[in-house]
C-alpha cells in the first residue's frame, strides 16, 4: 500500500505489536509527493471501507473481547464525529450507509479462535485474511477508505487495571455487553437469574412457596492456576449451602455461545484469577463475582469490571507457593474454612438482593 507520508512518531505503541502504529509501520509504505502513475491495481468489488485488524492472539477471552470492544469504540466515534462541524447538518465520518460496504481484513495468522463470530457481526461483508486478497504478495492493494481501529490494549477497561477504579457504572460497557448478548440471542442482562423467576408472594404464613435455588458456577481451570482440592472444596460448598446448585465448568472446552448461555443463568461466579472472569460482563445484574488471586498478584481489572456491571465482588489471596517464579504457572491453594467464608460471602450477597426473601443465617 503506498500513501502520502504520515507522521507516526507520536502514535502510542501497544503490546504484541498491535494498534495503529504497528499496522501503519508494518503494512504501509510511504512515497514523497503524489505519484504520476498508480502504484496499485484495482480489484473487483473493493469495499468502500476496509477495517484492518491485527489481533494479539485468538484464545484469551479478556484480550479478544477488549480488541472487539475497541473496534466498536472506534466505529462509534467515527459515527458521531462530524466531517465538517461548521456545516448546518454535518455528515459524520462514517454513516450507516457506509458500514453497508465495510469489510474487516485480518492481518495476523492466528487461528479463528472461539470469538471469531463476533468479528463477523461487526461489518456485513465477509471477514477475510490479508493473504486471501488476490493481489497480496504480488502488487499493492487499492483500498478506498481504511480504518485502523484502536488497539485492545488502549481500551479504557484495560488501562489502569492494576488500580481500584472509582467508576461505578459505564454506559460504554453496558452497550458492548448488549451487543454481544444480542448477537447470541439473549436480552440485556438486567436482573439476577434467580430473582427474575420469582414466584408470587406467599398469601399467608402457611404458604410454603420458596424462591428458586441459586446457581453457582465455578470456572474449572485445567491447564494452569488450578485450585488444589477443587472437588473437596465444591463438596463442602454443597454441604454448607444445600439450596445452591454448584457446577464446575471447563469453559475452555465449550463454544462461546454455550459459555454465554451458562453465564446468563449464573448467580455467583467463582474462579482463580484468569480470563474466564471476563464473563462478569455477561452475568445477570446483581450477581456476585468471587476471585482467588495468586499470592503475589494484586490485579484490579475484574474488581473494576464487576463494580461497573452492578455486581458484588469478593476476593482472597491463595496460600504462599514459591515453587515457580511466575504466578501464571502456579496452581493455588486455599484452606477449607477460608474458601467457605470467601464464597459464602458471595452467596449471601445475592440472597440479600432483588426480591429474594431468604435468611442469610438459619437460627434455631
PDB file of N, CA and C in Angstrom, residues 66-162:
ATOM      1  N   UNK A  66     -11.702  -7.363  24.475  1.00  0.00           N
ATOM      2  CA  UNK A  66     -11.341  -5.949  24.540  1.00  0.00           C
ATOM      3  C   UNK A  66     -10.859  -5.436  23.189  1.00  0.00           C
ATOM      4  N   UNK A  67     -10.305  -6.302  22.351  1.00  0.00           N
ATOM      5  CA  UNK A  67      -9.989  -5.902  20.976  1.00  0.00           C
ATOM      6  C   UNK A  67     -11.266  -5.615  20.194  1.00  0.00           C
ATOM      7  N   UNK A  68     -12.251  -6.474  20.343  1.00  0.00           N
ATOM      8  CA  UNK A  68     -13.532  -6.265  19.662  1.00  0.00           C
ATOM      9  C   UNK A  68     -14.224  -5.026  20.217  1.00  0.00           C
ATOM     10  N   UNK A  69     -14.176  -4.859  21.527  1.00  0.00           N
ATOM     11  CA  UNK A  69     -14.733  -3.674  22.181  1.00  0.00           C
ATOM     12  C   UNK A  69     -14.075  -2.412  21.620  1.00  0.00           C
ATOM     13  N   UNK A  70     -12.760  -2.429  21.452  1.00  0.00           N
ATOM     14  CA  UNK A  70     -12.044  -1.258  20.937  1.00  0.00           C
ATOM     15  C   UNK A  70     -12.441  -0.939  19.504  1.00  0.00           C
ATOM     16  N   UNK A  71     -12.721  -1.957  18.702  1.00  0.00           N
ATOM     17  CA  UNK A  71     -13.192  -1.688  17.339  1.00  0.00           C
ATOM     18  C   UNK A  71     -14.559  -1.019  17.376  1.00  0.00           C
ATOM     19  N   UNK A  72     -15.452  -1.494  18.239  1.00  0.00           N
ATOM     20  CA  UNK A  72     -16.758  -0.835  18.378  1.00  0.00           C
ATOM     21  C   UNK A  72     -16.582   0.623  18.802  1.00  0.00           C
ATOM     22  N   UNK A  73     -15.682   0.878  19.748  1.00  0.00           N
ATOM     23  CA  UNK A  73     -15.447   2.257  20.184  1.00  0.00           C
ATOM     24  C   UNK A  73     -14.942   3.111  19.025  1.00  0.00           C
ATOM     25  N   UNK A  74     -14.063   2.546  18.197  1.00  0.00           N
ATOM     26  CA  UNK A  74     -13.548   3.268  17.037  1.00  0.00           C
ATOM     27  C   UNK A  74     -14.672   3.628  16.078  1.00  0.00           C
ATOM     28  N   UNK A  75     -15.506   2.650  15.747  1.00  0.00           N
ATOM     29  CA  UNK A  75     -16.588   2.883  14.786  1.00  0.00           C
ATOM     30  C   UNK A  75     -17.630   3.845  15.349  1.00  0.00           C
ATOM     31  N   UNK A  76     -17.957   3.703  16.634  1.00  0.00           N
ATOM     32  CA  UNK A  76     -18.931   4.615  17.244  1.00  0.00           C
ATOM     33  C   UNK A  76     -18.412   6.047  17.237  1.00  0.00           C
ATOM     34  N   UNK A  77     -17.120   6.218  17.486  1.00  0.00           N
ATOM     35  CA  UNK A  77     -16.530   7.561  17.452  1.00  0.00           C
ATOM     36  C   UNK A  77     -16.632   8.162  16.055  1.00  0.00           C
ATOM     37  N   UNK A  78     -16.358   7.364  15.036  1.00  0.00           N
ATOM     38  CA  UNK A  78     -16.459   7.851  13.657  1.00  0.00           C
ATOM     39  C   UNK A  78     -17.900   8.189  13.291  1.00  0.00           C
ATOM     40  N   UNK A  79     -18.851   7.454  13.878  1.00  0.00           N
ATOM     41  CA  UNK A  79     -20.265   7.700  13.562  1.00  0.00           C
ATOM     42  C   UNK A  79     -20.775   9.009  14.154  1.00  0.00           C
ATOM     43  N   UNK A  80     -20.189   9.467  15.251  1.00  0.00           N
ATOM     44  CA  UNK A  80     -20.703  10.674  15.912  1.00  0.00           C
ATOM     45  C   UNK A  80     -19.807  11.887  15.699  1.00  0.00           C
ATOM     46  N   UNK A  81     -18.700  11.716  14.981  1.00  0.00           N
ATOM     47  CA  UNK A  81     -17.781  12.830  14.737  1.00  0.00           C
ATOM     48  C   UNK A  81     -18.058  13.434  13.366  1.00  0.00           C
ATOM     49  N   UNK A  82     -18.398  14.730  13.295  1.00  0.00           N
ATOM     50  CA  UNK A  82     -18.733  15.339  12.000  1.00  0.00           C
ATOM     51  C   UNK A  82     -17.492  15.593  11.152  1.00  0.00           C
ATOM     52  N   UNK A  83     -17.647  15.386   9.856  1.00  0.00           N
ATOM     53  CA  UNK A  83     -16.574  15.740   8.925  1.00  0.00           C
ATOM     54  C   UNK A  83     -16.319  17.240   8.941  1.00  0.00           C
ATOM     55  N   UNK A  84     -17.417  18.014   8.970  1.00  0.00           N
ATOM     56  CA  UNK A  84     -17.326  19.476   8.985  1.00  0.00           C
ATOM     57  C   UNK A  84     -18.238  20.000  10.083  1.00  0.00           C
ATOM     58  N   UNK A  85     -17.706  20.252  11.272  1.00  0.00           N
ATOM     59  CA  UNK A  85     -18.548  20.704  12.390  1.00  0.00           C
ATOM     60  C   UNK A  85     -19.284  22.001  12.108  1.00  0.00           C
ATOM     61  N   UNK A  86     -18.798  22.815  11.169  1.00  0.00           N
ATOM     62  CA  UNK A  86     -19.437  24.105  10.877  1.00  0.00           C
ATOM     63  C   UNK A  86     -20.636  23.973   9.951  1.00  0.00           C
ATOM     64  N   UNK A  87     -20.828  22.813   9.352  1.00  0.00           N
ATOM     65  CA  UNK A  87     -21.949  22.621   8.431  1.00  0.00           C
ATOM     66  C   UNK A  87     -23.269  22.628   9.190  1.00  0.00           C
ATOM     67  N   UNK A  88     -24.344  23.042   8.481  1.00  0.00           N
ATOM     68  CA  UNK A  88     -25.666  23.111   9.112  1.00  0.00           C
ATOM     69  C   UNK A  88     -26.123  21.724   9.556  1.00  0.00           C
ATOM     70  N   UNK A  89     -25.948  20.750   8.707  1.00  0.00           N
ATOM     71  CA  UNK A  89     -26.273  19.359   9.044  1.00  0.00           C
ATOM     72  C   UNK A  89     -25.044  18.507   8.734  1.00  0.00           C
ATOM     73  N   UNK A  90     -24.067  18.526   9.619  1.00  0.00           N
ATOM     74  CA  UNK A  90     -22.792  17.874   9.316  1.00  0.00           C
ATOM     75  C   UNK A  90     -22.927  16.363   9.148  1.00  0.00           C
ATOM     76  N   UNK A  91     -22.265  15.857   8.141  1.00  0.00           N
ATOM     77  CA  UNK A  91     -22.206  14.420   7.923  1.00  0.00           C
ATOM     78  C   UNK A  91     -21.104  13.828   8.801  1.00  0.00           C
ATOM     79  N   UNK A  92     -21.322  12.638   9.343  1.00  0.00           N
ATOM     80  CA  UNK A  92     -20.273  12.019  10.159  1.00  0.00           C
ATOM     81  C   UNK A  92     -19.182  11.412   9.282  1.00  0.00           C
ATOM     82  N   UNK A  93     -18.077  11.109   9.904  1.00  0.00           N
ATOM     83  CA  UNK A  93     -17.013  10.421   9.181  1.00  0.00           C
ATOM     84  C   UNK A  93     -17.491   9.081   8.629  1.00  0.00           C
ATOM     85  N   UNK A  94     -18.385   8.434   9.358  1.00  0.00           N
ATOM     86  CA  UNK A  94     -18.857   7.107   8.970  1.00  0.00           C
ATOM     87  C   UNK A  94     -20.357   7.037   9.208  1.00  0.00           C
ATOM     88  N   UNK A  95     -21.119   6.747   8.168  1.00  0.00           N
ATOM     89  CA  UNK A  95     -22.573   6.664   8.284  1.00  0.00           C
ATOM     90  C   UNK A  95     -23.011   5.205   8.262  1.00  0.00           C
ATOM     91  N   UNK A  96     -24.293   4.992   8.553  1.00  0.00           N
ATOM     92  CA  UNK A  96     -24.839   3.636   8.487  1.00  0.00           C
ATOM     93  C   UNK A  96     -24.741   3.087   7.071  1.00  0.00           C
ATOM     94  N   UNK A  97     -24.949   3.962   6.087  1.00  0.00           N
ATOM     95  CA  UNK A  97     -24.830   3.534   4.694  1.00  0.00           C
ATOM     96  C   UNK A  97     -23.397   3.114   4.364  1.00  0.00           C
ATOM     97  N   UNK A  98     -22.432   3.844   4.924  1.00  0.00           N
ATOM     98  CA  UNK A  98     -21.028   3.486   4.697  1.00  0.00           C
ATOM     99  C   UNK A  98     -20.719   2.083   5.227  1.00  0.00           C
ATOM    100  N   UNK A  99     -21.274   1.760   6.391  1.00  0.00           N
ATOM    101  CA  UNK A  99     -20.989   0.464   7.004  1.00  0.00           C
ATOM    102  C   UNK A  99     -21.527  -0.699   6.177  1.00  0.00           C
ATOM    103  N   UNK A 100     -22.498  -0.423   5.307  1.00  0.00           N
ATOM    104  CA  UNK A 100     -23.046  -1.500   4.479  1.00  0.00           C
ATOM    105  C   UNK A 100     -22.027  -2.030   3.483  1.00  0.00           C
ATOM    106  N   UNK A 101     -20.973  -1.260   3.225  1.00  0.00           N
ATOM    107  CA  UNK A 101     -19.927  -1.717   2.303  1.00  0.00           C
ATOM    108  C   UNK A 101     -18.575  -1.774   3.005  1.00  0.00           C
ATOM    109  N   UNK A 102     -18.596  -2.114   4.284  1.00  0.00           N
ATOM    110  CA  UNK A 102     -17.359  -2.224   5.064  1.00  0.00           C
ATOM    111  C   UNK A 102     -16.947  -3.687   5.199  1.00  0.00           C
ATOM    112  N   UNK A 103     -15.660  -3.902   5.253  1.00  0.00           N
ATOM    113  CA  UNK A 103     -15.127  -5.264   5.364  1.00  0.00           C
ATOM    114  C   UNK A 103     -13.930  -5.283   6.312  1.00  0.00           C
ATOM    115  N   UNK A 104     -13.895  -6.296   7.170  1.00  0.00           N
ATOM    116  CA  UNK A 104     -12.756  -6.488   8.069  1.00  0.00           C
ATOM    117  C   UNK A 104     -11.721  -7.378   7.390  1.00  0.00           C
ATOM    118  N   UNK A 105     -10.472  -6.932   7.418  1.00  0.00           N
ATOM    119  CA  UNK A 105      -9.350  -7.730   6.923  1.00  0.00           C
ATOM    120  C   UNK A 105      -8.460  -8.076   8.118  1.00  0.00           C
ATOM    121  N   UNK A 106      -8.280  -9.357   8.376  1.00  0.00           N
ATOM    122  CA  UNK A 106      -7.443  -9.823   9.479  1.00  0.00           C
ATOM    123  C   UNK A 106      -6.000  -9.912   8.998  1.00  0.00           C
ATOM    124  N   UNK A 107      -5.109  -9.211   9.670  1.00  0.00           N
ATOM    125  CA  UNK A 107      -3.709  -9.159   9.258  1.00  0.00           C
ATOM    126  C   UNK A 107      -2.859 -10.263   9.876  1.00  0.00           C
ATOM    127  N   UNK A 108      -3.269 -10.777  11.029  1.00  0.00           N
ATOM    128  CA  UNK A 108      -2.450 -11.779  11.718  1.00  0.00           C
ATOM    129  C   UNK A 108      -2.715 -13.173  11.161  1.00  0.00           C
ATOM    130  N   UNK A 109      -1.900 -14.129  11.600  1.00  0.00           N
ATOM    131  CA  UNK A 109      -2.030 -15.515  11.138  1.00  0.00           C
ATOM    132  C   UNK A 109      -2.547 -16.452  12.226  1.00  0.00           C
ATOM    133  N   UNK A 110      -3.100 -15.913  13.308  1.00  0.00           N
ATOM    134  CA  UNK A 110      -3.649 -16.768  14.355  1.00  0.00           C
ATOM    135  C   UNK A 110      -4.883 -17.512  13.843  1.00  0.00           C
ATOM    136  N   UNK A 111      -5.195 -18.679  14.412  1.00  0.00           N
ATOM    137  CA  UNK A 111      -6.448 -19.354  14.064  1.00  0.00           C
ATOM    138  C   UNK A 111      -7.651 -18.467  14.389  1.00  0.00           C
ATOM    139  N   UNK A 112      -8.807 -18.823  13.839  1.00  0.00           N
ATOM    140  CA  UNK A 112     -10.011 -18.020  14.090  1.00  0.00           C
ATOM    141  C   UNK A 112     -10.268 -17.865  15.582  1.00  0.00           C
ATOM    142  N   UNK A 113     -10.238 -18.975  16.318  1.00  0.00           N
ATOM    143  CA  UNK A 113     -10.477 -18.919  17.755  1.00  0.00           C
ATOM    144  C   UNK A 113     -11.956 -18.871  18.090  1.00  0.00           C
ATOM    145  N   UNK A 114     -12.299 -18.984  19.370  1.00  0.00           N
ATOM    146  CA  UNK A 114     -13.702 -19.098  19.797  1.00  0.00           C
ATOM    147  C   UNK A 114     -14.513 -17.816  19.678  1.00  0.00           C
ATOM    148  N   UNK A 115     -13.864 -16.667  19.458  1.00  0.00           N
ATOM    149  CA  UNK A 115     -14.589 -15.393  19.459  1.00  0.00           C
ATOM    150  C   UNK A 115     -14.720 -14.792  18.056  1.00  0.00           C
ATOM    151  N   UNK A 116     -14.391 -15.574  17.035  1.00  0.00           N
ATOM    152  CA  UNK A 116     -14.324 -15.040  15.674  1.00  0.00           C
ATOM    153  C   UNK A 116     -15.688 -14.601  15.162  1.00  0.00           C
ATOM    154  N   UNK A 117     -16.749 -15.260  15.630  1.00  0.00           N
ATOM    155  CA  UNK A 117     -18.095 -14.868  15.194  1.00  0.00           C
ATOM    156  C   UNK A 117     -18.401 -13.413  15.530  1.00  0.00           C
ATOM    157  N   UNK A 118     -17.814 -12.894  16.594  1.00  0.00           N
ATOM    158  CA  UNK A 118     -18.077 -11.506  16.975  1.00  0.00           C
ATOM    159  C   UNK A 118     -17.429 -10.530  16.002  1.00  0.00           C
ATOM    160  N   UNK A 119     -16.292 -10.895  15.410  1.00  0.00           N
ATOM    161  CA  UNK A 119     -15.722 -10.060  14.350  1.00  0.00           C
ATOM    162  C   UNK A 119     -16.650 -10.046  13.146  1.00  0.00           C
ATOM    163  N   UNK A 120     -17.225 -11.201  12.840  1.00  0.00           N
ATOM    164  CA  UNK A 120     -18.120 -11.302  11.685  1.00  0.00           C
ATOM    165  C   UNK A 120     -19.376 -10.458  11.855  1.00  0.00           C
ATOM    166  N   UNK A 121     -19.767 -10.209  13.104  1.00  0.00           N
ATOM    167  CA  UNK A 121     -21.011  -9.482  13.369  1.00  0.00           C
ATOM    168  C   UNK A 121     -20.863  -7.977  13.197  1.00  0.00           C
ATOM    169  N   UNK A 122     -19.650  -7.473  13.079  1.00  0.00           N
ATOM    170  CA  UNK A 122     -19.435  -6.026  13.084  1.00  0.00           C
ATOM    171  C   UNK A 122     -19.702  -5.402  11.727  1.00  0.00           C
ATOM    172  N   UNK A 123     -19.234  -6.038  10.664  1.00  0.00           N
ATOM    173  CA  UNK A 123     -19.398  -5.497   9.310  1.00  0.00           C
ATOM    174  C   UNK A 123     -20.112  -6.538   8.446  1.00  0.00           C
ATOM    175  N   UNK A 124     -20.928  -6.082   7.479  1.00  0.00           N
ATOM    176  CA  UNK A 124     -21.758  -7.020   6.721  1.00  0.00           C
ATOM    177  C   UNK A 124     -21.001  -7.891   5.726  1.00  0.00           C
ATOM    178  N   UNK A 125     -19.900  -7.390   5.169  1.00  0.00           N
ATOM    179  CA  UNK A 125     -19.148  -8.184   4.199  1.00  0.00           C
ATOM    180  C   UNK A 125     -18.335  -9.257   4.917  1.00  0.00           C
ATOM    181  N   UNK A 126     -18.056 -10.369   4.250  1.00  0.00           N
ATOM    182  CA  UNK A 126     -17.320 -11.463   4.905  1.00  0.00           C
ATOM    183  C   UNK A 126     -15.950 -11.012   5.413  1.00  0.00           C
ATOM    184  N   UNK A 127     -15.579 -11.512   6.577  1.00  0.00           N
ATOM    185  CA  UNK A 127     -14.240 -11.261   7.103  1.00  0.00           C
ATOM    186  C   UNK A 127     -13.237 -12.040   6.254  1.00  0.00           C
ATOM    187  N   UNK A 128     -12.171 -11.371   5.828  1.00  0.00           N
ATOM    188  CA  UNK A 128     -11.145 -12.036   5.024  1.00  0.00           C
ATOM    189  C   UNK A 128      -9.790 -11.846   5.698  1.00  0.00           C
ATOM    190  N   UNK A 129      -8.862 -12.683   5.313  1.00  0.00           N
ATOM    191  CA  UNK A 129      -7.490 -12.545   5.779  1.00  0.00           C
ATOM    192  C   UNK A 129      -6.648 -11.895   4.688  1.00  0.00           C
ATOM    193  N   UNK A 130      -5.623 -11.181   5.103  1.00  0.00           N
ATOM    194  CA  UNK A 130      -4.790 -10.444   4.158  1.00  0.00           C
ATOM    195  C   UNK A 130      -4.253 -11.359   3.065  1.00  0.00           C
ATOM    196  N   UNK A 131      -3.838 -12.550   3.445  1.00  0.00           N
ATOM    197  CA  UNK A 131      -3.241 -13.462   2.468  1.00  0.00           C
ATOM    198  C   UNK A 131      -4.252 -13.947   1.434  1.00  0.00           C
ATOM    199  N   UNK A 132      -5.554 -13.774   1.709  1.00  0.00           N
ATOM    200  CA  UNK A 132      -6.584 -14.218   0.772  1.00  0.00           C
ATOM    201  C   UNK A 132      -6.969 -13.152  -0.241  1.00  0.00           C
ATOM    202  N   UNK A 133      -6.470 -11.924  -0.078  1.00  0.00           N
ATOM    203  CA  UNK A 133      -6.717 -10.886  -1.075  1.00  0.00           C
ATOM    204  C   UNK A 133      -5.942 -11.258  -2.337  1.00  0.00           C
ATOM    205  N   UNK A 134      -6.607 -11.287  -3.505  1.00  0.00           N
ATOM    206  CA  UNK A 134      -5.968 -11.806  -4.724  1.00  0.00           C
ATOM    207  C   UNK A 134      -4.614 -11.193  -5.044  1.00  0.00           C
ATOM    208  N   UNK A 135      -4.447  -9.883  -4.827  1.00  0.00           N
ATOM    209  CA  UNK A 135      -3.194  -9.232  -5.222  1.00  0.00           C
ATOM    210  C   UNK A 135      -2.115  -9.313  -4.148  1.00  0.00           C
ATOM    211  N   UNK A 136      -2.429  -9.919  -2.998  1.00  0.00           N
ATOM    212  CA  UNK A 136      -1.470  -9.914  -1.893  1.00  0.00           C
ATOM    213  C   UNK A 136      -0.190 -10.647  -2.289  1.00  0.00           C
ATOM    214  N   UNK A 137       0.933 -10.019  -2.044  1.00  0.00           N
ATOM    215  CA  UNK A 137       2.227 -10.620  -2.342  1.00  0.00           C
ATOM    216  C   UNK A 137       2.741 -10.339  -3.730  1.00  0.00           C
ATOM    217  N   UNK A 138       1.881  -9.825  -4.615  1.00  0.00           N
ATOM    218  CA  UNK A 138       2.306  -9.541  -5.987  1.00  0.00           C
ATOM    219  C   UNK A 138       2.175  -8.075  -6.346  1.00  0.00           C
ATOM    220  N   UNK A 139       1.240  -7.373  -5.721  1.00  0.00           N
ATOM    221  CA  UNK A 139       1.038  -5.956  -6.029  1.00  0.00           C
ATOM    222  C   UNK A 139       0.429  -5.271  -4.821  1.00  0.00           C
ATOM    223  N   UNK A 140       0.606  -3.952  -4.756  1.00  0.00           N
ATOM    224  CA  UNK A 140      -0.021  -3.185  -3.681  1.00  0.00           C
ATOM    225  C   UNK A 140      -1.530  -3.198  -3.859  1.00  0.00           C
ATOM    226  N   UNK A 141      -2.256  -3.257  -2.758  1.00  0.00           N
ATOM    227  CA  UNK A 141      -3.714  -3.309  -2.821  1.00  0.00           C
ATOM    228  C   UNK A 141      -4.289  -1.906  -2.906  1.00  0.00           C
ATOM    229  N   UNK A 142      -5.295  -1.746  -3.757  1.00  0.00           N
ATOM    230  CA  UNK A 142      -6.011  -0.475  -3.847  1.00  0.00           C
ATOM    231  C   UNK A 142      -7.179  -0.502  -2.870  1.00  0.00           C
ATOM    232  N   UNK A 143      -7.150   0.374  -1.897  1.00  0.00           N
ATOM    233  CA  UNK A 143      -8.211   0.458  -0.910  1.00  0.00           C
ATOM    234  C   UNK A 143      -8.795   1.856  -0.938  1.00  0.00           C
ATOM    235  N   UNK A 144     -10.115   1.943  -0.866  1.00  0.00           N
ATOM    236  CA  UNK A 144     -10.780   3.241  -0.933  1.00  0.00           C
ATOM    237  C   UNK A 144     -10.561   4.014   0.365  1.00  0.00           C
ATOM    238  N   UNK A 145     -11.173   3.549   1.446  1.00  0.00           N
ATOM    239  CA  UNK A 145     -11.001   4.158   2.767  1.00  0.00           C
ATOM    240  C   UNK A 145     -10.538   3.080   3.742  1.00  0.00           C
ATOM    241  N   UNK A 146      -9.558   3.407   4.560  1.00  0.00           N
ATOM    242  CA  UNK A 146      -9.006   2.442   5.508  1.00  0.00           C
ATOM    243  C   UNK A 146      -9.279   2.914   6.930  1.00  0.00           C
ATOM    244  N   UNK A 147      -9.774   1.998   7.759  1.00  0.00           N
ATOM    245  CA  UNK A 147      -9.966   2.262   9.182  1.00  0.00           C
ATOM    246  C   UNK A 147      -9.015   1.353   9.957  1.00  0.00           C
ATOM    247  N   UNK A 148      -8.135   1.962  10.741  1.00  0.00           N
ATOM    248  CA  UNK A 148      -7.244   1.207  11.629  1.00  0.00           C
ATOM    249  C   UNK A 148      -7.749   1.435  13.049  1.00  0.00           C
ATOM    250  N   UNK A 149      -8.373   0.441  13.659  1.00  0.00           N
ATOM    251  CA  UNK A 149      -9.019   0.662  14.960  1.00  0.00           C
ATOM    252  C   UNK A 149      -8.025   0.792  16.099  1.00  0.00           C
ATOM    253  N   UNK A 150      -8.532   1.314  17.203  1.00  0.00           N
ATOM    254  CA  UNK A 150      -7.756   1.364  18.438  1.00  0.00           C
ATOM    255  C   UNK A 150      -7.379  -0.051  18.868  1.00  0.00           C
ATOM    256  N   UNK A 151      -6.221  -0.188  19.457  1.00  0.00           N
ATOM    257  CA  UNK A 151      -5.760  -1.497  19.918  1.00  0.00           C
ATOM    258  C   UNK A 151      -6.552  -1.948  21.140  1.00  0.00           C
ATOM    259  N   UNK A 152      -6.613  -3.262  21.345  1.00  0.00           N
ATOM    260  CA  UNK A 152      -7.244  -3.765  22.557  1.00  0.00           C
ATOM    261  C   UNK A 152      -6.566  -3.235  23.803  1.00  0.00           C
ATOM    262  N   UNK A 153      -5.246  -3.072  23.739  1.00  0.00           N
ATOM    263  CA  UNK A 153      -4.501  -2.558  24.879  1.00  0.00           C
ATOM    264  C   UNK A 153      -4.797  -1.114  25.208  1.00  0.00           C
ATOM    265  N   UNK A 154      -5.453  -0.393  24.286  1.00  0.00           N
ATOM    266  CA  UNK A 154      -5.821   1.001  24.541  1.00  0.00           C
ATOM    267  C   UNK A 154      -7.180   1.121  25.201  1.00  0.00           C
ATOM    268  N   UNK A 155      -7.898   0.004  25.303  1.00  0.00           N
ATOM    269  CA  UNK A 155      -9.259   0.031  25.826  1.00  0.00           C
ATOM    270  C   UNK A 155      -9.287   0.606  27.241  1.00  0.00           C
ATOM    271  N   UNK A 156     -10.214   1.517  27.524  1.00  0.00           N
ATOM    272  CA  UNK A 156     -10.256   2.111  28.871  1.00  0.00           C
ATOM    273  C   UNK A 156     -10.464   1.091  29.981  1.00  0.00           C
ATOM    274  N   UNK A 157     -11.069  -0.051  29.653  1.00  0.00           N
ATOM    275  CA  UNK A 157     -11.237  -1.088  30.666  1.00  0.00           C
ATOM    276  C   UNK A 157      -9.910  -1.763  31.001  1.00  0.00           C
ATOM    277  N   UNK A 158      -8.979  -1.731  30.054  1.00  0.00           N
ATOM    278  CA  UNK A 158      -7.673  -2.355  30.251  1.00  0.00           C
ATOM    279  C   UNK A 158      -6.675  -1.380  30.879  1.00  0.00           C
ATOM    280  N   UNK A 159      -6.869  -0.090  30.631  1.00  0.00           N
ATOM    281  CA  UNK A 159      -5.949   0.910  31.173  1.00  0.00           C
ATOM    282  C   UNK A 159      -6.219   1.097  32.670  1.00  0.00           C
ATOM    283  N   UNK A 160      -5.192   1.110  33.465  1.00  0.00           N
ATOM    284  CA  UNK A 160      -5.372   1.320  34.894  1.00  0.00           C
ATOM    285  C   UNK A 160      -5.944   0.137  35.629  1.00  0.00           C
ATOM    286  N   UNK A 161      -5.819  -1.072  35.038  1.00  0.00           N
ATOM    287  CA  UNK A 161      -6.429  -2.240  35.670  1.00  0.00           C
ATOM    288  C   UNK A 161      -5.619  -2.792  36.841  1.00  0.00           C
ATOM    289  N   UNK A 162      -4.519  -2.130  37.172  1.00  0.00           N
ATOM    290  CA  UNK A 162      -3.772  -2.501  38.373  1.00  0.00           C
ATOM    291  C   UNK A 162      -4.132  -1.606  39.555  1.00  0.00           C
TER     292      UNK A 162
END
